[in-house]
PDB file of C-alpha atoms in Angstrom:
ATOM      1  CA  MET S 655      68.597  40.515 107.047  1.00  0.00           C
ATOM      2  CA  THR S 656      72.335  39.911 107.683  1.00  0.00           C
ATOM      3  CA  GLN S 657      73.815  42.678 109.160  1.00  0.00           C
ATOM      4  CA  ILE S 658      76.752  43.965 107.705  1.00  0.00           C
ATOM      5  CA  PHE S 659      79.938  45.582 109.372  1.00  0.00           C
ATOM      6  CA  LYS S 660      82.285  48.067 107.365  1.00  0.00           C
ATOM      7  CA  ARG S 661      85.992  49.333 108.195  1.00  0.00           C
ATOM      8  CA  THR S 662      87.549  51.930 107.685  1.00  0.00           C
ATOM      9  CA  ASN S 663      91.466  53.160 108.616  1.00  0.00           C
ATOM     10  CA  LEU S 664      89.988  56.241 109.900  1.00  0.00           C
ATOM     11  CA  GLU S 665      89.770  57.094 113.622  1.00  0.00           C
ATOM     12  CA  GLU S 666      87.193  58.560 115.041  1.00  0.00           C
ATOM     13  CA  LYS S 667      84.491  57.301 118.306  1.00  0.00           C
ATOM     14  CA  GLN S 668      81.534  55.311 118.570  1.00  0.00           C
ATOM     15  CA  GLU S 669      78.810  56.762 115.999  1.00  0.00           C
ATOM     16  CA  PRO S 670      78.489  54.023 113.343  1.00  0.00           C
ATOM     17  CA  SER S 671      79.550  54.395 109.370  1.00  0.00           C
ATOM     18  CA  ALA S 672      77.347  51.897 107.083  1.00  0.00           C
ATOM     19  CA  ARG S 673      76.850  50.426 103.616  1.00  0.00           C
ATOM     20  CA  ILE S 674      74.236  51.273 101.933  1.00  0.00           C
ATOM     21  CA  ASP S 675      71.234  49.488 100.195  1.00  0.00           C
ATOM     22  CA  ARG S 676      68.639  51.740  98.712  1.00  0.00           C
ATOM     23  CA  ARG S 677      66.251  49.609 100.271  1.00  0.00           C
ATOM     24  CA  HIS S 678      67.485  48.529 104.288  1.00  0.00           C
ATOM     25  CA  VAL S 679      69.394  49.597 106.708  1.00  0.00           C
ATOM     26  CA  VAL S 680      72.640  48.338 107.020  1.00  0.00           C
ATOM     27  CA  CYS S 681      74.799  48.466 109.826  1.00  0.00           C
ATOM     28  CA  GLY S 682      78.357  50.000 110.173  1.00  0.00           C
ATOM     29  CA  ALA S 683      80.676  49.549 113.180  1.00  0.00           C
ATOM     30  CA  ALA S 684      81.737  51.692 115.813  1.00  0.00           C
ATOM     31  CA  LEU S 685      85.471  53.150 115.579  1.00  0.00           C
ATOM     32  CA  GLY S 686      87.911  54.587 117.501  1.00  0.00           C
ATOM     33  CA  LEU S 687      88.767  58.381 118.265  1.00  0.00           C
ATOM     34  CA  ALA S 688      87.376  61.107 116.682  1.00  0.00           C
ATOM     35  CA  MET S 689      89.354  62.971 114.002  1.00  0.00           C
ATOM     36  CA  GLN S 690      87.261  66.445 114.237  1.00  0.00           C
ATOM     37  CA  GLY S 691      85.445  67.553 110.782  1.00  0.00           C
ATOM     38  CA  LEU S 692      86.227  65.319 108.348  1.00  0.00           C
ATOM     39  CA  VAL S 693      84.280  64.288 105.646  1.00  0.00           C
ATOM     40  CA  ALA S 694      82.787  60.688 106.164  1.00  0.00           C
ATOM     41  CA  PRO S 695      84.951  58.493 103.209  1.00  0.00           C
ATOM     42  CA  GLY S 696      83.319  58.815 100.094  1.00  0.00           C
ATOM     43  CA  LEU S 697      81.175  61.386 100.515  1.00  0.00           C
ATOM     44  CA  SER S 698      81.290  64.897  98.720  1.00  0.00           C
ATOM     45  CA  TRP S 699      79.008  67.569  98.169  1.00  0.00           C
ATOM     46  CA  ALA S 700      78.395  70.702  96.502  1.00  0.00           C
ATOM     47  CA  ALA S 701      77.020  73.965  98.115  1.00  0.00           C
ATOM     48  CA  SER S 702      73.227  73.412  97.448  1.00  0.00           C
ATOM     49  CA  SER S 703      71.436  76.964  95.996  1.00  0.00           C
ATOM     50  CA  ALA S 704      67.775  75.616  97.923  1.00  0.00           C
ATOM     51  CA  THR S 705      66.261  77.489  99.658  1.00  0.00           C
ATOM     52  CA  ARG S 706      67.579  77.189 103.263  1.00  0.00           C
ATOM     53  CA  PRO S 707      65.696  75.348 105.818  1.00  0.00           C
ATOM     54  CA  SER S 708      62.876  77.246 107.913  1.00  0.00           C
ATOM     55  CA  PHE S 709      63.587  76.871 111.568  1.00  0.00           C
ATOM     56  CA  ASN S 710      60.190  76.500 112.664  1.00  0.00           C
ATOM     57  CA  ALA S 711      59.337  73.829 110.130  1.00  0.00           C
ATOM     58  CA  LEU S 712      62.400  71.945 111.602  1.00  0.00           C
ATOM     59  CA  TRP S 713      61.349  72.441 115.141  1.00  0.00           C
ATOM     60  CA  SER S 714      57.898  70.574 114.176  1.00  0.00           C
ATOM     61  CA  ALA S 715      59.649  68.397 112.345  1.00  0.00           C
ATOM     62  CA  TYR S 716      61.968  67.541 114.734  1.00  0.00           C
ATOM     63  CA  PRO S 717      60.884  63.530 116.603  1.00  0.00           C
ATOM     64  CA  ARG S 718      60.890  63.545 120.185  1.00  0.00           C
ATOM     65  CA  SER S 719      60.056  60.143 121.071  1.00  0.00           C
ATOM     66  CA  ASP S 720      62.102  57.602 122.563  1.00  0.00           C
ATOM     67  CA  ARG S 721      64.701  55.666 120.781  1.00  0.00           C
ATOM     68  CA  GLU S 722      62.539  52.644 120.359  1.00  0.00           C
ATOM     69  CA  SER S 723      59.551  54.685 118.984  1.00  0.00           C
ATOM     70  CA  PHE S 724      61.620  56.596 116.863  1.00  0.00           C
ATOM     71  CA  TYR S 725      63.268  53.751 115.446  1.00  0.00           C
ATOM     72  CA  ASN S 726      60.115  51.601 115.118  1.00  0.00           C
ATOM     73  CA  SER S 727      58.455  55.293 113.339  1.00  0.00           C
ATOM     74  CA  LEU S 728      61.654  54.716 110.460  1.00  0.00           C
ATOM     75  CA  GLY S 729      60.461  51.711 109.253  1.00  0.00           C
ATOM     76  CA  GLY S 730      62.901  48.850 107.381  1.00  0.00           C
ATOM     77  CA  GLU S 731      65.560  47.389 110.028  1.00  0.00           C
ATOM     78  CA  TRP S 732      65.182  50.038 112.258  1.00  0.00           C
ATOM     79  CA  PRO S 733      63.795  48.492 114.978  1.00  0.00           C
ATOM     80  CA  SER S 734      66.377  46.197 115.000  1.00  0.00           C
ATOM     81  CA  LEU S 735      68.716  48.724 116.097  1.00  0.00           C
ATOM     82  CA  VAL S 736      67.147  49.579 119.503  1.00  0.00           C
ATOM     83  CA  ASP S 737      69.372  47.938 121.449  1.00  0.00           C
ATOM     84  CA  ASN S 738      72.988  48.022 119.242  1.00  0.00           C
ATOM     85  CA  PRO S 739      75.309  49.473 121.236  1.00  0.00           C
ATOM     86  CA  SER S 740      76.691  51.763 118.126  1.00  0.00           C
ATOM     87  CA  TYR S 741      72.967  53.351 117.349  1.00  0.00           C
ATOM     88  CA  ARG S 742      72.363  54.317 120.956  1.00  0.00           C
ATOM     89  CA  ASN S 743      73.129  57.826 119.958  1.00  0.00           C
ATOM     90  CA  THR S 744      70.582  59.301 117.820  1.00  0.00           C
ATOM     91  CA  CYS S 745      71.061  62.933 117.546  1.00  0.00           C
ATOM     92  CA  ALA S 746      72.434  62.852 114.096  1.00  0.00           C
ATOM     93  CA  VAL S 747      69.170  60.630 112.669  1.00  0.00           C
ATOM     94  CA  ARG S 748      66.633  62.649 114.424  1.00  0.00           C
ATOM     95  CA  THR S 749      68.197  65.557 112.959  1.00  0.00           C
ATOM     96  CA  SER S 750      68.404  63.991 109.472  1.00  0.00           C
ATOM     97  CA  ALA S 751      64.548  63.339 110.144  1.00  0.00           C
ATOM     98  CA  ALA S 752      63.878  66.592 111.276  1.00  0.00           C
ATOM     99  CA  LEU S 753      65.707  68.196 107.550  1.00  0.00           C
ATOM    100  CA  ASN S 754      63.406  65.596 106.090  1.00  0.00           C
ATOM    101  CA  GLY S 755      60.286  66.211 107.908  1.00  0.00           C
ATOM    102  CA  ALA S 756      60.123  69.977 106.877  1.00  0.00           C
ATOM    103  CA  GLY S 757      60.637  69.091 102.872  1.00  0.00           C
ATOM    104  CA  HIS S 758      64.151  69.447 102.813  1.00  0.00           C
ATOM    105  CA  LEU S 759      65.440  66.054 101.764  1.00  0.00           C
ATOM    106  CA  ILE S 760      68.761  64.605 102.509  1.00  0.00           C
ATOM    107  CA  PRO S 761      70.256  64.046  98.694  1.00  0.00           C
ATOM    108  CA  ASP S 762      71.501  60.643  98.005  1.00  0.00           C
ATOM    109  CA  SER S 763      75.135  61.824  97.981  1.00  0.00           C
ATOM    110  CA  ALA S 764      75.332  62.718 101.648  1.00  0.00           C
ATOM    111  CA  ARG S 765      72.968  58.991 102.374  1.00  0.00           C
ATOM    112  CA  GLU S 766      74.660  56.890 105.205  1.00  0.00           C
ATOM    113  CA  ALA S 767      71.461  54.540 105.622  1.00  0.00           C
ATOM    114  CA  VAL S 768      67.446  55.000 104.767  1.00  0.00           C
ATOM    115  CA  THR S 769      64.522  54.577 106.206  1.00  0.00           C
ATOM    116  CA  GLY S 770      61.624  51.857 105.560  1.00  0.00           C
ATOM    117  CA  ASP S 771      60.445  54.288 103.039  1.00  0.00           C
ATOM    118  CA  GLY S 772      63.008  55.684 101.174  1.00  0.00           C
ATOM    119  CA  ARG S 773      64.183  58.291 102.952  1.00  0.00           C
ATOM    120  CA  ASN S 774      68.315  59.315 103.311  1.00  0.00           C
ATOM    121  CA  ILE S 775      69.557  59.640 106.781  1.00  0.00           C
ATOM    122  CA  ILE S 776      72.559  61.171 108.356  1.00  0.00           C
ATOM    123  CA  LEU S 777      74.442  58.342 111.222  1.00  0.00           C
ATOM    124  CA  ARG S 778      76.976  60.698 112.826  1.00  0.00           C
ATOM    125  CA  VAL S 779      77.895  64.004 113.642  1.00  0.00           C
ATOM    126  CA  ARG S 780      80.980  64.548 112.289  1.00  0.00           C
ATOM    127  CA  SER S 781      79.302  63.384 108.398  1.00  0.00           C
ATOM    128  CA  MET S 782      76.395  65.929 109.724  1.00  0.00           C
ATOM    129  CA  HIS S 783      78.732  68.800 110.394  1.00  0.00           C
ATOM    130  CA  SER S 784      80.339  68.147 106.855  1.00  0.00           C
ATOM    131  CA  TYR S 785      76.855  68.072 105.035  1.00  0.00           C
ATOM    132  CA  LEU S 786      75.700  71.287 107.062  1.00  0.00           C
ATOM    133  CA  LYS S 787      78.356  73.141 106.011  1.00  0.00           C
ATOM    134  CA  GLY S 788      78.007  72.402 102.511  1.00  0.00           C
ATOM    135  CA  LEU S 789      74.634  73.165 102.755  1.00  0.00           C
ATOM    136  CA  LEU S 790      74.533  76.053 104.765  1.00  0.00           C
ATOM    137  CA  GLY S 791      77.696  77.529 104.482  1.00  0.00           C
ATOM    138  CA  ASP S 792      80.278  78.406 107.627  1.00  0.00           C
ATOM    139  CA  GLN S 793      78.762  78.327 111.009  1.00  0.00           C
ATOM    140  CA  SER S 794      76.884  81.714 111.769  1.00  0.00           C
ATOM    141  CA  TRP S 795      78.666  82.123 115.254  1.00  0.00           C
ATOM    142  CA  GLY S 796      81.360  79.826 116.888  1.00  0.00           C
ATOM    143  CA  MET S 797      83.662  79.108 119.517  1.00  0.00           C
ATOM    144  CA  SER S 798      86.640  76.842 121.027  1.00  0.00           C
ATOM    145  CA  LYS S 799      87.026  76.518 124.768  1.00  0.00           C
ATOM    146  CA  LYS S 800      88.004  74.016 127.634  1.00  0.00           C
ATOM    147  CA  PRO S 801      86.010  71.140 128.549  1.00  0.00           C
ATOM    148  CA  GLY S 802      84.424  72.407 131.885  1.00  0.00           C
ATOM    149  CA  ASP S 803      84.414  76.178 130.961  1.00  0.00           C
ATOM    150  CA  ALA S 804      80.380  77.325 131.127  1.00  0.00           C
ATOM    151  CA  VAL S 805      78.979  78.647 127.933  1.00  0.00           C
ATOM    152  CA  THR S 806      76.484  81.539 127.036  1.00  0.00           C
ATOM    153  CA  LEU S 807      74.615  80.262 123.759  1.00  0.00           C
ATOM    154  CA  PRO S 808      73.082  83.144 121.719  1.00  0.00           C
ATOM    155  CA  THR S 809      69.617  83.761 121.956  1.00  0.00           C
ATOM    156  CA  ARG S 810      68.634  82.861 118.194  1.00  0.00           C
ATOM    157  CA  THR S 811      67.306  80.029 116.370  1.00  0.00           C
ATOM    158  CA  GLY S 812      69.314  77.506 114.763  1.00  0.00           C
ATOM    159  CA  ILE S 813      70.975  74.199 114.300  1.00  0.00           C
ATOM    160  CA  ILE S 814      73.762  73.488 117.155  1.00  0.00           C
ATOM    161  CA  LEU S 815      76.700  71.625 116.513  1.00  0.00           C
ATOM    162  CA  TYR S 816      79.464  71.000 119.102  1.00  0.00           C
ATOM    163  CA  HIS S 817      82.362  68.299 119.351  1.00  0.00           C
ATOM    164  CA  ALA S 818      83.020  66.460 122.835  1.00  0.00           C
ATOM    165  CA  ASN S 819      84.845  64.333 124.865  1.00  0.00           C
ATOM    166  CA  PHE S 820      82.298  61.813 125.359  1.00  0.00           C
ATOM    167  CA  SER S 821      83.103  58.217 125.847  1.00  0.00           C
ATOM    168  CA  ASP S 822      81.038  57.335 123.209  1.00  0.00           C
ATOM    169  CA  ALA S 823      80.554  60.341 120.444  1.00  0.00           C
ATOM    170  CA  SER S 824      82.635  62.592 118.943  1.00  0.00           C
ATOM    171  CA  GLY S 825      79.905  65.303 119.320  1.00  0.00           C
ATOM    172  CA  HIS S 826      76.322  66.209 119.294  1.00  0.00           C
ATOM    173  CA  VAL S 827      73.677  67.760 116.235  1.00  0.00           C
ATOM    174  CA  ASP S 828      70.323  69.262 117.682  1.00  0.00           C
ATOM    175  CA  LEU S 829      68.171  72.418 116.884  1.00  0.00           C
ATOM    176  CA  TRP S 830      68.418  75.275 119.358  1.00  0.00           C
ATOM    177  CA  ASN S 831      65.310  77.625 119.888  1.00  0.00           C
ATOM    178  CA  GLY S 832      67.111  80.325 121.887  1.00  0.00           C
ATOM    179  CA  THR S 833      66.798  78.741 125.051  1.00  0.00           C
ATOM    180  CA  GLN S 834      66.415  75.584 124.615  1.00  0.00           C
ATOM    181  CA  PHE S 835      67.328  72.277 122.745  1.00  0.00           C
ATOM    182  CA  ALA S 836      64.764  70.256 120.420  1.00  0.00           C
ATOM    183  CA  GLY S 837      66.274  66.792 121.273  1.00  0.00           C
ATOM    184  CA  GLN S 838      64.040  66.223 124.923  1.00  0.00           C
ATOM    185  CA  VAL S 839      65.297  62.662 124.622  1.00  0.00           C
ATOM    186  CA  ASP S 840      68.569  61.713 123.754  1.00  0.00           C
ATOM    187  CA  VAL S 841      71.018  58.848 125.237  1.00  0.00           C
ATOM    188  CA  TRP S 842      74.796  59.567 126.366  1.00  0.00           C
ATOM    189  CA  GLN S 843      76.201  56.812 127.596  1.00  0.00           C
ATOM    190  CA  GLY S 844      73.506  54.418 128.088  1.00  0.00           C
ATOM    191  CA  ILE S 845      71.433  57.369 129.988  1.00  0.00           C
ATOM    192  CA  GLU S 846      68.414  58.519 128.852  1.00  0.00           C
ATOM    193  CA  LEU S 847      68.148  62.470 129.016  1.00  0.00           C
ATOM    194  CA  SER S 848      65.389  65.298 128.679  1.00  0.00           C
ATOM    195  CA  GLY S 849      64.917  68.529 129.116  1.00  0.00           C
ATOM    196  CA  ASN S 850      67.772  71.263 128.821  1.00  0.00           C
ATOM    197  CA  SER S 851      70.591  68.192 130.030  1.00  0.00           C
ATOM    198  CA  ASP S 852      72.445  68.894 127.027  1.00  0.00           C
ATOM    199  CA  MET S 853      73.682  72.443 128.157  1.00  0.00           C
ATOM    200  CA  HIS S 854      75.214  70.274 131.276  1.00  0.00           C
ATOM    201  CA  ASP S 855      77.056  68.568 128.535  1.00  0.00           C
ATOM    202  CA  LEU S 856      78.309  71.686 126.780  1.00  0.00           C
ATOM    203  CA  ASP S 857      79.978  72.729 130.227  1.00  0.00           C
ATOM    204  CA  THR S 858      81.549  69.526 131.182  1.00  0.00           C
ATOM    205  CA  ALA S 859      82.816  67.771 127.686  1.00  0.00           C
ATOM    206  CA  ALA S 860      82.334  70.658 124.977  1.00  0.00           C
ATOM    207  CA  PHE S 861      85.472  71.863 123.373  1.00  0.00           C
ATOM    208  CA  GLU S 862      83.912  72.994 120.132  1.00  0.00           C
ATOM    209  CA  ILE S 863      80.610  74.727 119.535  1.00  0.00           C
ATOM    210  CA  GLY S 864      78.659  76.094 116.051  1.00  0.00           C
ATOM    211  CA  ILE S 865      75.655  77.276 115.638  1.00  0.00           C
ATOM    212  CA  TRP S 866      74.139  77.880 111.766  1.00  0.00           C
ATOM    213  CA  PHE S 867      71.310  80.768 112.514  1.00  0.00           C
ATOM    214  CA  LEU S 868      68.038  79.772 110.660  1.00  0.00           C
ATOM    215  CA  LYS S 869      65.172  81.890 110.628  1.00  0.00           C
TER     216      LYS S 869
END
């Protein structure tokens, strides 16, 4: 299937947007500079009245395989995106998979892509921020900082999302168990990272950090 790229007049760093077909993943183009906290074009939803996701269920469902294995597991056209530079950063996709896997299915109104078995996926950190805010309300804890300042995070469990000055993304979203991230493998600027390496990104690159506490 021919990949379709969609451009908008919004400026954002290289996190992909997508035109969605219910049956297939359709690529989106990476765009310019980040605009913090904006809802992606055409996306809107009311705060959900559903039960808040269980942190333990999210932690168990979070996919920790390398990008190639992870994209292969999603089916559809995802395996063909492994080497696509617009899809190198996987954090929002992994968080989407964790939400779906924990039984908290992402609705059609928030869909930016779809897996081979029809589950909705959010591609961009910015869009995930808007979705989680609609779902969970304001972040339970947050701070602004200068890139380079050290950070001490709360020792509580939840979903963490931060905005950062990365060259190829506007930030990062992950699960936080009070001591470490769920994202054991992710890619920033083409480098495979593991363990608690995102703590380094928090100190050196992040300028706004927030956590939704979950039990």
